[in-house]
PDB file of N, CA and C in Angstrom:
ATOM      1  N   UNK A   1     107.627 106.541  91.215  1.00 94.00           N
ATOM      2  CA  UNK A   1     106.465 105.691  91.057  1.00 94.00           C
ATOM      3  C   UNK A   1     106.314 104.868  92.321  1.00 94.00           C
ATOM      4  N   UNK A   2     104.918 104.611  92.704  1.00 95.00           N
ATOM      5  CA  UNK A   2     105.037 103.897  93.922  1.00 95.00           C
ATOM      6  C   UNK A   2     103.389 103.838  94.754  1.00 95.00           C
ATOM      7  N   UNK A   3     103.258 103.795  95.632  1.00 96.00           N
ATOM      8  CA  UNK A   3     102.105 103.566  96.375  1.00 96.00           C
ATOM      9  C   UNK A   3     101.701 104.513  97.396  1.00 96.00           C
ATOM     10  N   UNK A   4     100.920 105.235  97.743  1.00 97.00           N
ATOM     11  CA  UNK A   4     100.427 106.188  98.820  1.00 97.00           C
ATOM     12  C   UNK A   4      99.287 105.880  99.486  1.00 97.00           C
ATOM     13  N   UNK A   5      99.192 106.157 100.449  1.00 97.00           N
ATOM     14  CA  UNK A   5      98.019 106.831 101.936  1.00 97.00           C
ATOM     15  C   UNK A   5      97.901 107.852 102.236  1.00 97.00           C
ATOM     16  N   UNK A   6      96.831 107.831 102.597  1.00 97.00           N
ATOM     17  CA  UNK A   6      95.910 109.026 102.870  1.00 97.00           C
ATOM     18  C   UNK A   6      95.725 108.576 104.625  1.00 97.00           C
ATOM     19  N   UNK A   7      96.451 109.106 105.479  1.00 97.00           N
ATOM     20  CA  UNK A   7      95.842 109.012 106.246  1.00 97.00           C
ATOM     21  C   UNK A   7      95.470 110.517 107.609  1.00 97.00           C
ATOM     22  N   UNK A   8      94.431 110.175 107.966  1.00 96.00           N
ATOM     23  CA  UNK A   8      93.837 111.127 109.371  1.00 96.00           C
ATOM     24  C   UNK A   8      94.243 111.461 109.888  1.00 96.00           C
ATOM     25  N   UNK A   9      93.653 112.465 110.935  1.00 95.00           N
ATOM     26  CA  UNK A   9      94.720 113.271 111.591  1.00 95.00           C
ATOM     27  C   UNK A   9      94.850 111.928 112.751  1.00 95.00           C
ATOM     28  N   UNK A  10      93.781 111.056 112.804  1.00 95.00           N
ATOM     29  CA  UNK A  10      93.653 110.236 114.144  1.00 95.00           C
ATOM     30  C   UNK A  10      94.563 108.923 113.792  1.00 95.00           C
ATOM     31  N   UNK A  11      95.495 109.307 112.373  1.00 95.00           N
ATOM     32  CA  UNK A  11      95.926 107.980 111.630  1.00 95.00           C
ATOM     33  C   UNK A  11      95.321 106.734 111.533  1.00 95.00           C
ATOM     34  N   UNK A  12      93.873 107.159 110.706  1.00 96.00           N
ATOM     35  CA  UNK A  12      93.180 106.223 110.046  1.00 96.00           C
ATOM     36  C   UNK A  12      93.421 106.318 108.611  1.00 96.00           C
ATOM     37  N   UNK A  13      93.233 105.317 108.252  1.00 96.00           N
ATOM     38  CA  UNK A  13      93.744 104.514 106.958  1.00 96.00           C
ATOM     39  C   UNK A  13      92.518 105.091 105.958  1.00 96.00           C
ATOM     40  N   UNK A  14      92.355 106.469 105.022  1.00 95.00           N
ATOM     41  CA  UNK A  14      91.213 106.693 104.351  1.00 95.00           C
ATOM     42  C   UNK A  14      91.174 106.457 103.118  1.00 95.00           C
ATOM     43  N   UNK A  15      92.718 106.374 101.937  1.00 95.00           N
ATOM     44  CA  UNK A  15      92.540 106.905 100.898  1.00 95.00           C
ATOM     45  C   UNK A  15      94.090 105.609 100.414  1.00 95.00           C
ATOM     46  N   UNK A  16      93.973 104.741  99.878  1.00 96.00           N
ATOM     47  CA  UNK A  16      95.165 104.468  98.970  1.00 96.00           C
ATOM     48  C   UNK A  16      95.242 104.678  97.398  1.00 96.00           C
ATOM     49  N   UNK A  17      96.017 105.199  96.679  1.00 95.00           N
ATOM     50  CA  UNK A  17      96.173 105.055  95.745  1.00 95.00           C
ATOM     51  C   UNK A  17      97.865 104.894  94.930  1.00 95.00           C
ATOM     52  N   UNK A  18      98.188 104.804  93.760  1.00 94.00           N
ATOM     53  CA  UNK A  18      99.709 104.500  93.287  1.00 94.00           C
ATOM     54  C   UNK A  18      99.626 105.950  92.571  1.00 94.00           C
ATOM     55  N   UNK A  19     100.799 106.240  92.055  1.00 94.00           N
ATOM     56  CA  UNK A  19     101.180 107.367  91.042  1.00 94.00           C
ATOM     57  C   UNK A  19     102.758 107.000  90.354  1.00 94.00           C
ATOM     58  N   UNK A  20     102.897 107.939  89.668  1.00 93.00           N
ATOM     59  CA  UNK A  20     104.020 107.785  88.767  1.00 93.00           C
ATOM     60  C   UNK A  20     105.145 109.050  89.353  1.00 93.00           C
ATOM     61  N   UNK A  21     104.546 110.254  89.585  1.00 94.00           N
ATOM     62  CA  UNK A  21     104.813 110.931  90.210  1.00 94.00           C
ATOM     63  C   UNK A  21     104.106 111.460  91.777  1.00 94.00           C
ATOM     64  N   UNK A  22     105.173 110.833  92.934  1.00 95.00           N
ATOM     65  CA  UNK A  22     104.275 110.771  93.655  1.00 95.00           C
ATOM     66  C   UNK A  22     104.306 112.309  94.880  1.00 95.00           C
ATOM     67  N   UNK A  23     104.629 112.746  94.159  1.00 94.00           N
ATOM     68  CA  UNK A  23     105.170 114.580  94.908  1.00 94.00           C
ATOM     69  C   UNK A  23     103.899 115.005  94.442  1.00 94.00           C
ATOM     70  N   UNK A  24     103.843 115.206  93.278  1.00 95.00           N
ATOM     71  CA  UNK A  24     102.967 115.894  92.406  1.00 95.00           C
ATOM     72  C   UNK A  24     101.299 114.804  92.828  1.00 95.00           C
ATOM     73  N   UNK A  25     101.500 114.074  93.276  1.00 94.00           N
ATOM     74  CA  UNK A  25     100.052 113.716  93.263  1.00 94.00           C
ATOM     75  C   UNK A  25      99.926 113.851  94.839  1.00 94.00           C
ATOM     76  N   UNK A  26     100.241 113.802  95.934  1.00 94.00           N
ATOM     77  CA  UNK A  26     100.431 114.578  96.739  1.00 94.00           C
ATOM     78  C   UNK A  26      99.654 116.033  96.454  1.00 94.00           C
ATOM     79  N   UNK A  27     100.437 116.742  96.184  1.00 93.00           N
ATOM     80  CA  UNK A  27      99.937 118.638  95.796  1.00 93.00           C
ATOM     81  C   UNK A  27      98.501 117.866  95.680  1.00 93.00           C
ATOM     82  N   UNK A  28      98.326 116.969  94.438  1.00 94.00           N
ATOM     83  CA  UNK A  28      97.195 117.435  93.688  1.00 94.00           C
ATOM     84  C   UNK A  28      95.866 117.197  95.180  1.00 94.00           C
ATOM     85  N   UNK A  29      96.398 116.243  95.663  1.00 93.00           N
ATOM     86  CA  UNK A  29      94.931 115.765  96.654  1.00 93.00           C
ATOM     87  C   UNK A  29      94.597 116.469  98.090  1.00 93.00           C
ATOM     88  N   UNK A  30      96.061 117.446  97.755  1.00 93.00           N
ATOM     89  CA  UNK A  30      95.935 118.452  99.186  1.00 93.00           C
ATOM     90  C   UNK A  30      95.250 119.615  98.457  1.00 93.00           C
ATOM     91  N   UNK A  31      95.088 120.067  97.273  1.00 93.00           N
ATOM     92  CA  UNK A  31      94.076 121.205  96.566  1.00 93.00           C
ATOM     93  C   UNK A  31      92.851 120.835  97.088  1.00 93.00           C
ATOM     94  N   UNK A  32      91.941 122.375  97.038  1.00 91.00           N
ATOM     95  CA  UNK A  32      90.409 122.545  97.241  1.00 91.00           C
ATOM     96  C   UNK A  32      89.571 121.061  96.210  1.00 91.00           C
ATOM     97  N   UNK A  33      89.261 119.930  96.830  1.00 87.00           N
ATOM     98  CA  UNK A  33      88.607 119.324  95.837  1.00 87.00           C
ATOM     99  C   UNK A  33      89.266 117.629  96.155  1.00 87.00           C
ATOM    100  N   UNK A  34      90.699 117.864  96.333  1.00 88.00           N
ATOM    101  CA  UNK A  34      91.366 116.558  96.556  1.00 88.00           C
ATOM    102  C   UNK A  34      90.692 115.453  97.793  1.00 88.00           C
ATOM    103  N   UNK A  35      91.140 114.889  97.826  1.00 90.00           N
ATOM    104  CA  UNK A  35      91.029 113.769  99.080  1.00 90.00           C
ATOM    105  C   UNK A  35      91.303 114.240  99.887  1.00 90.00           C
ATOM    106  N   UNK A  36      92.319 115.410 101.063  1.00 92.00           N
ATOM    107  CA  UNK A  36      92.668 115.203 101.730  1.00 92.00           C
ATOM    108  C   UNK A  36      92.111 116.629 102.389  1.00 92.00           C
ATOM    109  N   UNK A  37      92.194 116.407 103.666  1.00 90.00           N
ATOM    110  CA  UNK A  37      91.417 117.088 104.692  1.00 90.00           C
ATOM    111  C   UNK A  37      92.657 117.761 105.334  1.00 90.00           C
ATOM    112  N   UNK A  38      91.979 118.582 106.282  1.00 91.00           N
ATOM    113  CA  UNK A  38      92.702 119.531 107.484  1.00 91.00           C
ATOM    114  C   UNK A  38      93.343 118.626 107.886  1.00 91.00           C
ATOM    115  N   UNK A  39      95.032 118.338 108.582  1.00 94.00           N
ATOM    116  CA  UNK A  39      95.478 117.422 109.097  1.00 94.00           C
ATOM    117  C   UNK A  39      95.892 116.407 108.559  1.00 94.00           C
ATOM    118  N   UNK A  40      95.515 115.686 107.257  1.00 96.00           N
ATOM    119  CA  UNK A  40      95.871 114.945 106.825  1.00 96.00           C
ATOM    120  C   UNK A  40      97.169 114.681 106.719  1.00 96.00           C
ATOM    121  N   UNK A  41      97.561 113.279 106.556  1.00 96.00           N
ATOM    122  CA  UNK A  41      98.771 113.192 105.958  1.00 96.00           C
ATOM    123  C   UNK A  41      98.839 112.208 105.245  1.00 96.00           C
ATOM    124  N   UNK A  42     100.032 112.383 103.712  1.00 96.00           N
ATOM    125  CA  UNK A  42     100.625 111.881 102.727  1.00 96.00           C
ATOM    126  C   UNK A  42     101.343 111.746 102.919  1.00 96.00           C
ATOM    127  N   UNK A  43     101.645 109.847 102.500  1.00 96.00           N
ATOM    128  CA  UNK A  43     102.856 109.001 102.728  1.00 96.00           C
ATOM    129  C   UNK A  43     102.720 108.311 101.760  1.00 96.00           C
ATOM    130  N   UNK A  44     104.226 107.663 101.713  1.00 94.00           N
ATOM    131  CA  UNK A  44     104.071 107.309 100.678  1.00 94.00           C
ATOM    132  C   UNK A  44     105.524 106.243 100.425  1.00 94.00           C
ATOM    133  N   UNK A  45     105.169 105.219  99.709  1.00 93.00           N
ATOM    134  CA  UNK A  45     106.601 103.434  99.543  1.00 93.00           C
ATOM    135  C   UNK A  45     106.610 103.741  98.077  1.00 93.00           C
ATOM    136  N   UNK A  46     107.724 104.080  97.771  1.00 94.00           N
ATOM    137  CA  UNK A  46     108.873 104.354  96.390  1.00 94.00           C
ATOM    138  C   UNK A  46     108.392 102.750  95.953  1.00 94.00           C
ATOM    139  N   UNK A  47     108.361 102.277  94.547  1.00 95.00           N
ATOM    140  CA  UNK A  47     108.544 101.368  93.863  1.00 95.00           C
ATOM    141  C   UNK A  47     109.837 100.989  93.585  1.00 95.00           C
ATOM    142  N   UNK A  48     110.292  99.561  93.930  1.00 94.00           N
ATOM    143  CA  UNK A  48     111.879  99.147  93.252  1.00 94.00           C
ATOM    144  C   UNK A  48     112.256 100.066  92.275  1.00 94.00           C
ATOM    145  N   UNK A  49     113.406  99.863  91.479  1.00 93.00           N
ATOM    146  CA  UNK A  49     113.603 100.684  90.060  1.00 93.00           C
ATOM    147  C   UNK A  49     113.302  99.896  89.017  1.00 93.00           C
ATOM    148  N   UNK A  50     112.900  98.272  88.834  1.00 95.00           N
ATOM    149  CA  UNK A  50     112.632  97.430  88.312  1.00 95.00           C
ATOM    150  C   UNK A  50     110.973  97.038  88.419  1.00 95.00           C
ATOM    151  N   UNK A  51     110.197  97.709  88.963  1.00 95.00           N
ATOM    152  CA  UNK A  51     108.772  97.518  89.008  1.00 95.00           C
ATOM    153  C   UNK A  51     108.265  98.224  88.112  1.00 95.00           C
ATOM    154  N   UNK A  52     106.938  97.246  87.265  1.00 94.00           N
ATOM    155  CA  UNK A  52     106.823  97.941  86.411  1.00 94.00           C
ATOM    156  C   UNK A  52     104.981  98.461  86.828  1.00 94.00           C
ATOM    157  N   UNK A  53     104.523  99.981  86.207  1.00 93.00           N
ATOM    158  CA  UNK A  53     103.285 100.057  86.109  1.00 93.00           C
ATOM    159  C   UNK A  53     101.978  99.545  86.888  1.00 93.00           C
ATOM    160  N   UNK A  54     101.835  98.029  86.143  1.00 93.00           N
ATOM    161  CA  UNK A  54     101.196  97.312  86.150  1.00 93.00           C
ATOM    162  C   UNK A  54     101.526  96.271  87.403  1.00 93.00           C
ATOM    163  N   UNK A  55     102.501  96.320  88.389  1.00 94.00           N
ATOM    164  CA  UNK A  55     103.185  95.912  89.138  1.00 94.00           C
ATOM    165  C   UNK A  55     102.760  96.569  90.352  1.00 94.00           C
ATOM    166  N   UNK A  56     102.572  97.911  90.223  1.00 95.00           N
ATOM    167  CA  UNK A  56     102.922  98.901  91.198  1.00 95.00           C
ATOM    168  C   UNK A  56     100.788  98.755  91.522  1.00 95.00           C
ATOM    169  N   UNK A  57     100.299  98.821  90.087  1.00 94.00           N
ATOM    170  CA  UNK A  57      98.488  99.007  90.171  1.00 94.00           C
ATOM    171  C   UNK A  57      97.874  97.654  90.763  1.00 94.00           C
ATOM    172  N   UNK A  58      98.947  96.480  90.984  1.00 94.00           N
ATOM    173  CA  UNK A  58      97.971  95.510  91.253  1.00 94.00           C
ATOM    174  C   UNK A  58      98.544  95.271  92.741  1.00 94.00           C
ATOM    175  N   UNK A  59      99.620  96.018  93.376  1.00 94.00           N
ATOM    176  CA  UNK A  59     100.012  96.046  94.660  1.00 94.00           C
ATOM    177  C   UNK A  59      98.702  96.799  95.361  1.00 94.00           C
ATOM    178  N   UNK A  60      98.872  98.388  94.575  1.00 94.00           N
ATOM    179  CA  UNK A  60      97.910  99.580  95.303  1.00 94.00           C
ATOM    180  C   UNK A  60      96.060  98.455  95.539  1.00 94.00           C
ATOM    181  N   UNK A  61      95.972  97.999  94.308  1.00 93.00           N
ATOM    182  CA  UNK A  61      94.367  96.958  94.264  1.00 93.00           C
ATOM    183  C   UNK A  61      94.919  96.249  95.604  1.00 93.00           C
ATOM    184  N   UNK A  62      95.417  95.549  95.732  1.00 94.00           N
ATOM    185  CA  UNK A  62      96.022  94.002  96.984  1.00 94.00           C
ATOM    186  C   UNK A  62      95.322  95.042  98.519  1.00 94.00           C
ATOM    187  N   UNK A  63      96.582  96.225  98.655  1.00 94.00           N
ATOM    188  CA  UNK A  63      96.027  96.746  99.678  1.00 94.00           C
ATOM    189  C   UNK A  63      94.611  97.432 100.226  1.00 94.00           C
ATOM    190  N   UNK A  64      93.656  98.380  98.541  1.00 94.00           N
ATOM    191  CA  UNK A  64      92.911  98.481  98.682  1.00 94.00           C
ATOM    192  C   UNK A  64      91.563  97.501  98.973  1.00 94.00           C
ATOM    193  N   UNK A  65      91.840  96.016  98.625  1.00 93.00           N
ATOM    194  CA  UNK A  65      91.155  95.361  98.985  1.00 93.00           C
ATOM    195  C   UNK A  65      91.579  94.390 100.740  1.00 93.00           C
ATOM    196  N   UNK A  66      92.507  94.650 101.019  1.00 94.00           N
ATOM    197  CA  UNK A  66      92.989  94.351 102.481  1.00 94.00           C
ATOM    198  C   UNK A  66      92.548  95.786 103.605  1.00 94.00           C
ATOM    199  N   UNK A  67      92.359  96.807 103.134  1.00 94.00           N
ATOM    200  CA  UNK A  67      92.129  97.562 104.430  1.00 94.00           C
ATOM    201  C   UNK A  67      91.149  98.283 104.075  1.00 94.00           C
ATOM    202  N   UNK A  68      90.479  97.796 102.835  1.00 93.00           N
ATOM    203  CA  UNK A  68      88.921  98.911 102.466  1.00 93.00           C
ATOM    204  C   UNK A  68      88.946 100.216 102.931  1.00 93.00           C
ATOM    205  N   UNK A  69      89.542 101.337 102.358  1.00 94.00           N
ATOM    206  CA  UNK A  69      89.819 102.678 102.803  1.00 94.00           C
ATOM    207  C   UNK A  69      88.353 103.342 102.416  1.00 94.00           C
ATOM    208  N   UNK A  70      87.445 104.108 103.204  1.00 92.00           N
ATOM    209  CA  UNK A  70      86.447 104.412 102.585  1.00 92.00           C
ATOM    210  C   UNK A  70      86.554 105.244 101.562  1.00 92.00           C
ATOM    211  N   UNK A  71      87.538 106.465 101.336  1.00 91.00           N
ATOM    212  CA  UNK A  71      87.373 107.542 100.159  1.00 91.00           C
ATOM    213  C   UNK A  71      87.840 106.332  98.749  1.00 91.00           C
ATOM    214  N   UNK A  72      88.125 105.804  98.618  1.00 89.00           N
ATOM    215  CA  UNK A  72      88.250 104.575  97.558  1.00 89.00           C
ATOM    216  C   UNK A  72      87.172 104.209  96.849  1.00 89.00           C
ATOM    217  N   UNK A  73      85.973 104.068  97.709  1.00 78.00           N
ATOM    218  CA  UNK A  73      84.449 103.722  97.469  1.00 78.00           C
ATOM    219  C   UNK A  73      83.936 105.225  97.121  1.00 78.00           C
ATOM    220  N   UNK A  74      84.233 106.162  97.611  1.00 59.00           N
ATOM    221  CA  UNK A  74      83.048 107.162  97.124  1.00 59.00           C
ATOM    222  C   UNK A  74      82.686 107.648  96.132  1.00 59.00           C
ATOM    223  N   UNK A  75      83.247 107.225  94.763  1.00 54.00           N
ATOM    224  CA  UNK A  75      82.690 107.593  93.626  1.00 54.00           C
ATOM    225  C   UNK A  75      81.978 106.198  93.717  1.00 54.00           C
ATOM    226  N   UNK A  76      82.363 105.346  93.956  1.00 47.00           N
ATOM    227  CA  UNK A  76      81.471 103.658  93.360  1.00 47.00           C
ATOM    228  C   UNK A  76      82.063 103.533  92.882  1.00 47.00           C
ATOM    229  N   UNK A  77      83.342 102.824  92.288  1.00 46.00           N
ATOM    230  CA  UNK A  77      83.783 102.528  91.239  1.00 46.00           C
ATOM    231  C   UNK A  77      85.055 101.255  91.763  1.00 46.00           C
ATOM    232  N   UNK A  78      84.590 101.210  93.366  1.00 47.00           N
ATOM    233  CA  UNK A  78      85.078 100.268  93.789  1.00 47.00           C
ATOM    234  C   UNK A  78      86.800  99.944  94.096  1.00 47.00           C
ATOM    235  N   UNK A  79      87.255 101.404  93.796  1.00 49.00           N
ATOM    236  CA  UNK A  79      88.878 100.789  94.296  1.00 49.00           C
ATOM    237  C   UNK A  79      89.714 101.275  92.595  1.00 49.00           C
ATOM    238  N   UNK A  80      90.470 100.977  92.478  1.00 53.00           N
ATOM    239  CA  UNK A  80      91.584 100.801  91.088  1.00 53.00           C
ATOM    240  C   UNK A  80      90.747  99.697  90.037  1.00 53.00           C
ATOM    241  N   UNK A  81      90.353 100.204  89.285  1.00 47.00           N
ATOM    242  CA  UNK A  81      89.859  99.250  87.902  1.00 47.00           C
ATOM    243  C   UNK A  81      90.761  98.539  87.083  1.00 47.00           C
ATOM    244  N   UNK A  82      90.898  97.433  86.989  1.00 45.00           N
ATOM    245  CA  UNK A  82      91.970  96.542  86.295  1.00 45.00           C
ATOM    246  C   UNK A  82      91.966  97.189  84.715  1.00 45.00           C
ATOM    247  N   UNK A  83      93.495  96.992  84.402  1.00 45.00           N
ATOM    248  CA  UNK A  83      93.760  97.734  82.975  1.00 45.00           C
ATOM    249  C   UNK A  83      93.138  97.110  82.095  1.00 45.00           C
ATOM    250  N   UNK A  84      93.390  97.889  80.684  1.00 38.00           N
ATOM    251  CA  UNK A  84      92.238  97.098  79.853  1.00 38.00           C
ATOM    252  C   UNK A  84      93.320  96.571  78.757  1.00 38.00           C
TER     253      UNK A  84
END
């Protein structure tokens, strides 16, 4: 569990998001359809072993609102939506 980037081949900052599994969400955004482009690269900061969830979603929000990644915005939906 933990936090990822998306970044360019020119290492620009395009895409943050968190996962639970973060291998597997990786794969998923390098498939026909995902976020990630020719060149890209996926990186990615492990969560403590004591962080929880909700810990990890309001870190990934902190940064998405500190470096405004544009693929974040392109549905509109503005970034990570606070839990309900």
């Amino acid at each position: 569990m933990g936090v990822y980037r998306i970044l360019s081949p020119k290492s620009q900052l395009t895409y943050i998001g968190s996962a639970v599994d973060l291998s597997r969400r990786g794969i998923e955004h390098s498939r026909p359809g995902g976020k990630m482009s020719a060149g890209d690269r996926f990186c990615w900061q492990s969560a403590t072993p004591d962080a929880t969830i909700a810990e990890v979603r309001a870190h990934e929000a902190m940064k998405i609102a500190e470096h405004n990644p544009p693929l974040n915005h392109r549905g509109g939906g503005g970034g990570r939506l606070p839990n309900k």
